[in-house]
C-alpha positions as a Markdown table, in Angstrom:
| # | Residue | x | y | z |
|---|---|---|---|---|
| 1 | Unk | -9.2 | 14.5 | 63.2 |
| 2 | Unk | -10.7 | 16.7 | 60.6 |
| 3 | Unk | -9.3 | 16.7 | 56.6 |
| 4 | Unk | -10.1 | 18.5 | 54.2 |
| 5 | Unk | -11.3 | 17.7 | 50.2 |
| 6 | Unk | -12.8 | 19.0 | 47.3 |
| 7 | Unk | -16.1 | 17.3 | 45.3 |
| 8 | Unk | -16.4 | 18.0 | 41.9 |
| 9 | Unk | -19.7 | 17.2 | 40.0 |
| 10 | Unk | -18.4 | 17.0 | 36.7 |
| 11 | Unk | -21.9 | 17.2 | 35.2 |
| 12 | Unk | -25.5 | 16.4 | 36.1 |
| 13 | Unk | -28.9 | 16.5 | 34.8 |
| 14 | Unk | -30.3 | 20.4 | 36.0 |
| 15 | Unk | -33.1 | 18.1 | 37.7 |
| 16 | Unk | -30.3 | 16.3 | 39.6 |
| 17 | Unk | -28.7 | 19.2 | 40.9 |
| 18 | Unk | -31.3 | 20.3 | 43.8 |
| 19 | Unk | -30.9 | 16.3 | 45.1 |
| 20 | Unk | -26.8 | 16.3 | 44.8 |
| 21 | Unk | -27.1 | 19.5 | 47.1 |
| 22 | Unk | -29.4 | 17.6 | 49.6 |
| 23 | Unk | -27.3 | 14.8 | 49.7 |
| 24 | Unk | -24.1 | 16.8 | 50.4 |
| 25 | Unk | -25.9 | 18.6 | 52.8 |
| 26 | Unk | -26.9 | 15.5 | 54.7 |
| 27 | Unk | -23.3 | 14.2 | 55.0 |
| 28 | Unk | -21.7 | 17.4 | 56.1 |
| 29 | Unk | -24.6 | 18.6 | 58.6 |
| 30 | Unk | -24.6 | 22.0 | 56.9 |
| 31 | Unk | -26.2 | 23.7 | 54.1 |
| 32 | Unk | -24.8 | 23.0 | 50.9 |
| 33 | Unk | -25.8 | 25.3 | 47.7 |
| 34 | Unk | -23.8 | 25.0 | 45.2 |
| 35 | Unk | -22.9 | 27.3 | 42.3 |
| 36 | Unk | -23.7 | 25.4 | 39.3 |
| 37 | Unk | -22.2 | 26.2 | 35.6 |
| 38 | Unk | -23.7 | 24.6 | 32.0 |
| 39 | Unk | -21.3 | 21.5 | 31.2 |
| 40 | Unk | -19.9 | 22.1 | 27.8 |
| 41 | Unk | -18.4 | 18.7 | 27.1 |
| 42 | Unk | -22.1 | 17.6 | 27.8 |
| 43 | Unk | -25.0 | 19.5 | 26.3 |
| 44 | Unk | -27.8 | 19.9 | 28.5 |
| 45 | Unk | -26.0 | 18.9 | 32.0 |
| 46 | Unk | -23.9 | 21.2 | 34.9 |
| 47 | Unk | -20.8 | 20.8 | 36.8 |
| 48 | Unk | -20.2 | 22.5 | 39.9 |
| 49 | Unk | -17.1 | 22.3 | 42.9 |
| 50 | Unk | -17.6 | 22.1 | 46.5 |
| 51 | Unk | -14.4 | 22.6 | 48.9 |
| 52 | Unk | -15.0 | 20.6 | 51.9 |
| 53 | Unk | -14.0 | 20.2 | 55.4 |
| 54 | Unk | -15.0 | 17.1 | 58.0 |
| 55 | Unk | -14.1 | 14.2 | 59.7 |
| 56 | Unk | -11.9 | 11.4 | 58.2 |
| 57 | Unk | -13.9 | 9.3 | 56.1 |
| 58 | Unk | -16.4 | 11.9 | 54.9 |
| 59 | Unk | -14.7 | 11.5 | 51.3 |
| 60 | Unk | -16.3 | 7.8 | 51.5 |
| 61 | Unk | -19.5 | 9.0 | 52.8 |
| 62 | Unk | -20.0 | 11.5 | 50.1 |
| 63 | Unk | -18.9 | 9.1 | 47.4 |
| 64 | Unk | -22.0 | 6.5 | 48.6 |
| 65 | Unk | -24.4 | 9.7 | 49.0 |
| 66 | Unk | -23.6 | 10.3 | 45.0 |
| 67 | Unk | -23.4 | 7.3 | 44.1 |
| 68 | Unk | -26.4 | 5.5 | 43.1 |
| 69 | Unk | -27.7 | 8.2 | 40.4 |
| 70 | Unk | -26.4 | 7.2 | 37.1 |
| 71 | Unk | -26.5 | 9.9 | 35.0 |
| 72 | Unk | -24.4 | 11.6 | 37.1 |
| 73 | Unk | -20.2 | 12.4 | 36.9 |
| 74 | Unk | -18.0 | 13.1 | 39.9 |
| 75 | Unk | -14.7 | 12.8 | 42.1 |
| 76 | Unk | -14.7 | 13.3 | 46.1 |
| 77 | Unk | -10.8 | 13.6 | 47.0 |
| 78 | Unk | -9.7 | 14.3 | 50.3 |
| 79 | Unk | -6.6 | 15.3 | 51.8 |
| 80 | Unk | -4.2 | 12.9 | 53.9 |
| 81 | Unk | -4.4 | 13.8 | 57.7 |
| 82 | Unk | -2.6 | 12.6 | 60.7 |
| 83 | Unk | -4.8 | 9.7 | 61.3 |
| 84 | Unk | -5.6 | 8.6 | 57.5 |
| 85 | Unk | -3.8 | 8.6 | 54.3 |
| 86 | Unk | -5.7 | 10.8 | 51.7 |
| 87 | Unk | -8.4 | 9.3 | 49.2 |
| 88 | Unk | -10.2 | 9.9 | 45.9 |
| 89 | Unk | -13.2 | 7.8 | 44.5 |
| 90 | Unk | -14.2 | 8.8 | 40.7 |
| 91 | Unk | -17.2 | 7.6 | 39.2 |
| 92 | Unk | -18.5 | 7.9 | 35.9 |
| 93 | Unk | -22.3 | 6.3 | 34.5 |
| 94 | Unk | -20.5 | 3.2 | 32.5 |
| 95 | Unk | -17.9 | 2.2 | 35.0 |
| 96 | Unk | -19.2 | 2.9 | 38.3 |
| 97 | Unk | -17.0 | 3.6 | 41.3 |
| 98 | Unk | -12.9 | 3.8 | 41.4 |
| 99 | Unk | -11.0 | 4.7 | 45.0 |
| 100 | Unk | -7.8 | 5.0 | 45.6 |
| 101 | Unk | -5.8 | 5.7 | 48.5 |
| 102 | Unk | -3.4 | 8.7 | 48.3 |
| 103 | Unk | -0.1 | 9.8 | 49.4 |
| 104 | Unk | 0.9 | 13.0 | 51.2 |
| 105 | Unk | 1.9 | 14.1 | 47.1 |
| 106 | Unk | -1.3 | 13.3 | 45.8 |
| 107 | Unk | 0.0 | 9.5 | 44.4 |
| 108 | Unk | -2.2 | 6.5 | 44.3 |
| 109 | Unk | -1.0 | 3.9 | 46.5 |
| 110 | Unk | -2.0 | 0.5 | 45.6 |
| 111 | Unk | -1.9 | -1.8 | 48.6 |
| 112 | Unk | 0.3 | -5.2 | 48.2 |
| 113 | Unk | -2.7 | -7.6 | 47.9 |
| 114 | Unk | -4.7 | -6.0 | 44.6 |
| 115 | Unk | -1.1 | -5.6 | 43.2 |
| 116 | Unk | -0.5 | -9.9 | 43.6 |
| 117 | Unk | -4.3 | -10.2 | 42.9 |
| 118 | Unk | -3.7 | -8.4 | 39.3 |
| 119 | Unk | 0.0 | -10.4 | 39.0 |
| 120 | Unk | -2.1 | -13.8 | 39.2 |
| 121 | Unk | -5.0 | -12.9 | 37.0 |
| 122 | Unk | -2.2 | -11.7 | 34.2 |
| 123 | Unk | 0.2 | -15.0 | 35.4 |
| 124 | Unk | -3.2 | -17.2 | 35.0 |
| 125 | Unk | -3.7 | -15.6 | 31.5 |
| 126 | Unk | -7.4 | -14.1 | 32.4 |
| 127 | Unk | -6.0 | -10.6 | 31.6 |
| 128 | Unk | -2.9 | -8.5 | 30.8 |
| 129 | Unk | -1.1 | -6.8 | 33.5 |
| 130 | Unk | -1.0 | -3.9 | 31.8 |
| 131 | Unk | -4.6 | -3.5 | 31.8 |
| 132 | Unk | -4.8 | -4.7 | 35.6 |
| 133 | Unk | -2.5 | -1.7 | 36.6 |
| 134 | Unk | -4.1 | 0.8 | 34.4 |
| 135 | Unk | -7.6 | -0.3 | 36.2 |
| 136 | Unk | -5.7 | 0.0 | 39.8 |
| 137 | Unk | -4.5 | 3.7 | 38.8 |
| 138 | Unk | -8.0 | 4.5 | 37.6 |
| 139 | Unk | -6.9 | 5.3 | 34.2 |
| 140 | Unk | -10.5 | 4.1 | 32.7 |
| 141 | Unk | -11.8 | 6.7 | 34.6 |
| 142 | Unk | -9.6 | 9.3 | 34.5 |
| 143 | Unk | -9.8 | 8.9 | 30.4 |
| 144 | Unk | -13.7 | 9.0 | 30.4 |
| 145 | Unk | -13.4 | 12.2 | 32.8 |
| 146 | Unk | -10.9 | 14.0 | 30.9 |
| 147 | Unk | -12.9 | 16.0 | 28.3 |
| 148 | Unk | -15.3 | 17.0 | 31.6 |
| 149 | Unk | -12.4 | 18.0 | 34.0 |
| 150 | Unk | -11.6 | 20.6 | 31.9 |
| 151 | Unk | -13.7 | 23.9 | 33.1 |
| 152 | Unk | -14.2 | 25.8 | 30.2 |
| 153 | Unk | -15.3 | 29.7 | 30.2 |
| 154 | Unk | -16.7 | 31.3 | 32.9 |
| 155 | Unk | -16.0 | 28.2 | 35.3 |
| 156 | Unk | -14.1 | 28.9 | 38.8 |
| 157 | Unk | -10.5 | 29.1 | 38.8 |
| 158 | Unk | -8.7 | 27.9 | 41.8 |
| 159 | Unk | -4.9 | 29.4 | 42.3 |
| 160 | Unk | -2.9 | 27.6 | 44.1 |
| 161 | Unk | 0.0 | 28.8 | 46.1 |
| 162 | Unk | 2.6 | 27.7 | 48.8 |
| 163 | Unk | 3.5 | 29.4 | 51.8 |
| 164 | Unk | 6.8 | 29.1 | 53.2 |
C-alpha cells in the first residue's frame, strides 16, 4: 500500500544540500533535486520541500537517511493509509529525533504505554507531567522549529483545497 508525505528541510548548510538530495534519492529509488531557497531565520543555510509518494514506512526510512547530520533541520510526515496510521518525525541539532503517530486529522496519538510511562515518572517525582506530555506531543520541537517553518518571501506556497 502506497502513502503519501511531504519532507521539509527546514535549513541546511549549502554544502549539505547536494548529500540531503542523495540520500532522498536513495530511499525513494528516483532522482530527487530539490529547489532550494536561502533560510532567513538562519543566515547562511537553505530550506527546501519535497512532496513524496512510496511505500508505508518510507517516512521512517527518510527520517534515518537525514538523520545523522547535525547541523541539519527537518520533518518527514506522511499520510495515514489503509494499512498504517500516518506519522511525522521532527528533528532539530539540540534535541535529536521526535515521531509521532498520527490520526486520519493530522492528531498525535500517543500509545497507552508512554502515556503510564510519563504518569509514573511524574507519580515517582523524577519529572512533571506537564513536561512529560509536552515531550510526547513534540512541543520542544515544534517550539525550536517554529521561527524556521515559517517560509518567508519567495518560498513555495502550497494551496490547499477539498473536493467534494
Amino acid at each position: 500500500m502506497t502513502t503519501r508525505g511531504v519532507l521539509y528541510v527546514h535549513s541546511a548548510p549549502r554544502a549539505l544540500c547536494p548529500h540531503v538530495e542523495w540520500a532522498v534519492a536513495g530511499v525513494l529509488g528516483v532522482r530527487v533535486q530539490l529547489d532550494w531557497i536561502r533560510q532567513p531565520a538562519s543566515p547562511g543555510t537553505w530550506r527546501a520541500e519535497f512532496s513524496w509518494q512510496g511505500e508505508s514506512g518510507t517516512a521512517s526510512k527518510l527520517a534515518s537517511a537525514l538523520r545523522g547530520w547535525q547541523l541539519l533541520r527537518f520533518e518527514v510526515t506522511a499520510e495515514p493509509c489503509a494499512t498504517a496510521e500516518g506519522e511525522r518525525y521532527s528533528a532539530t541539532p539540540d534535541l535529536g529525533i521526535f515521531h509521532a503517530v498520527t490520526g486520519i486529522h493530522g492528531d498525535i496519538l500517543i500509545p497507552e504505554d508512554r502515556l503510564r510511562a510519563a504518569l509514573a515518572r511524574s507519580t515517582q517525582g523524577e519529572t512533571e507531567l506537564e513536561a512529560e506530555i509536552s515531550k510526547l506531543l513534540g512541543k520542544p520541537w515544534d517550539d525550536e522549529l517554529e521561527p524556521f517553518r515559517y517560509a518567508g518571501e519567495g518560498a513555495p506556497v502550497r494551496w490547499l483545497h477539498q473536493v467534494v
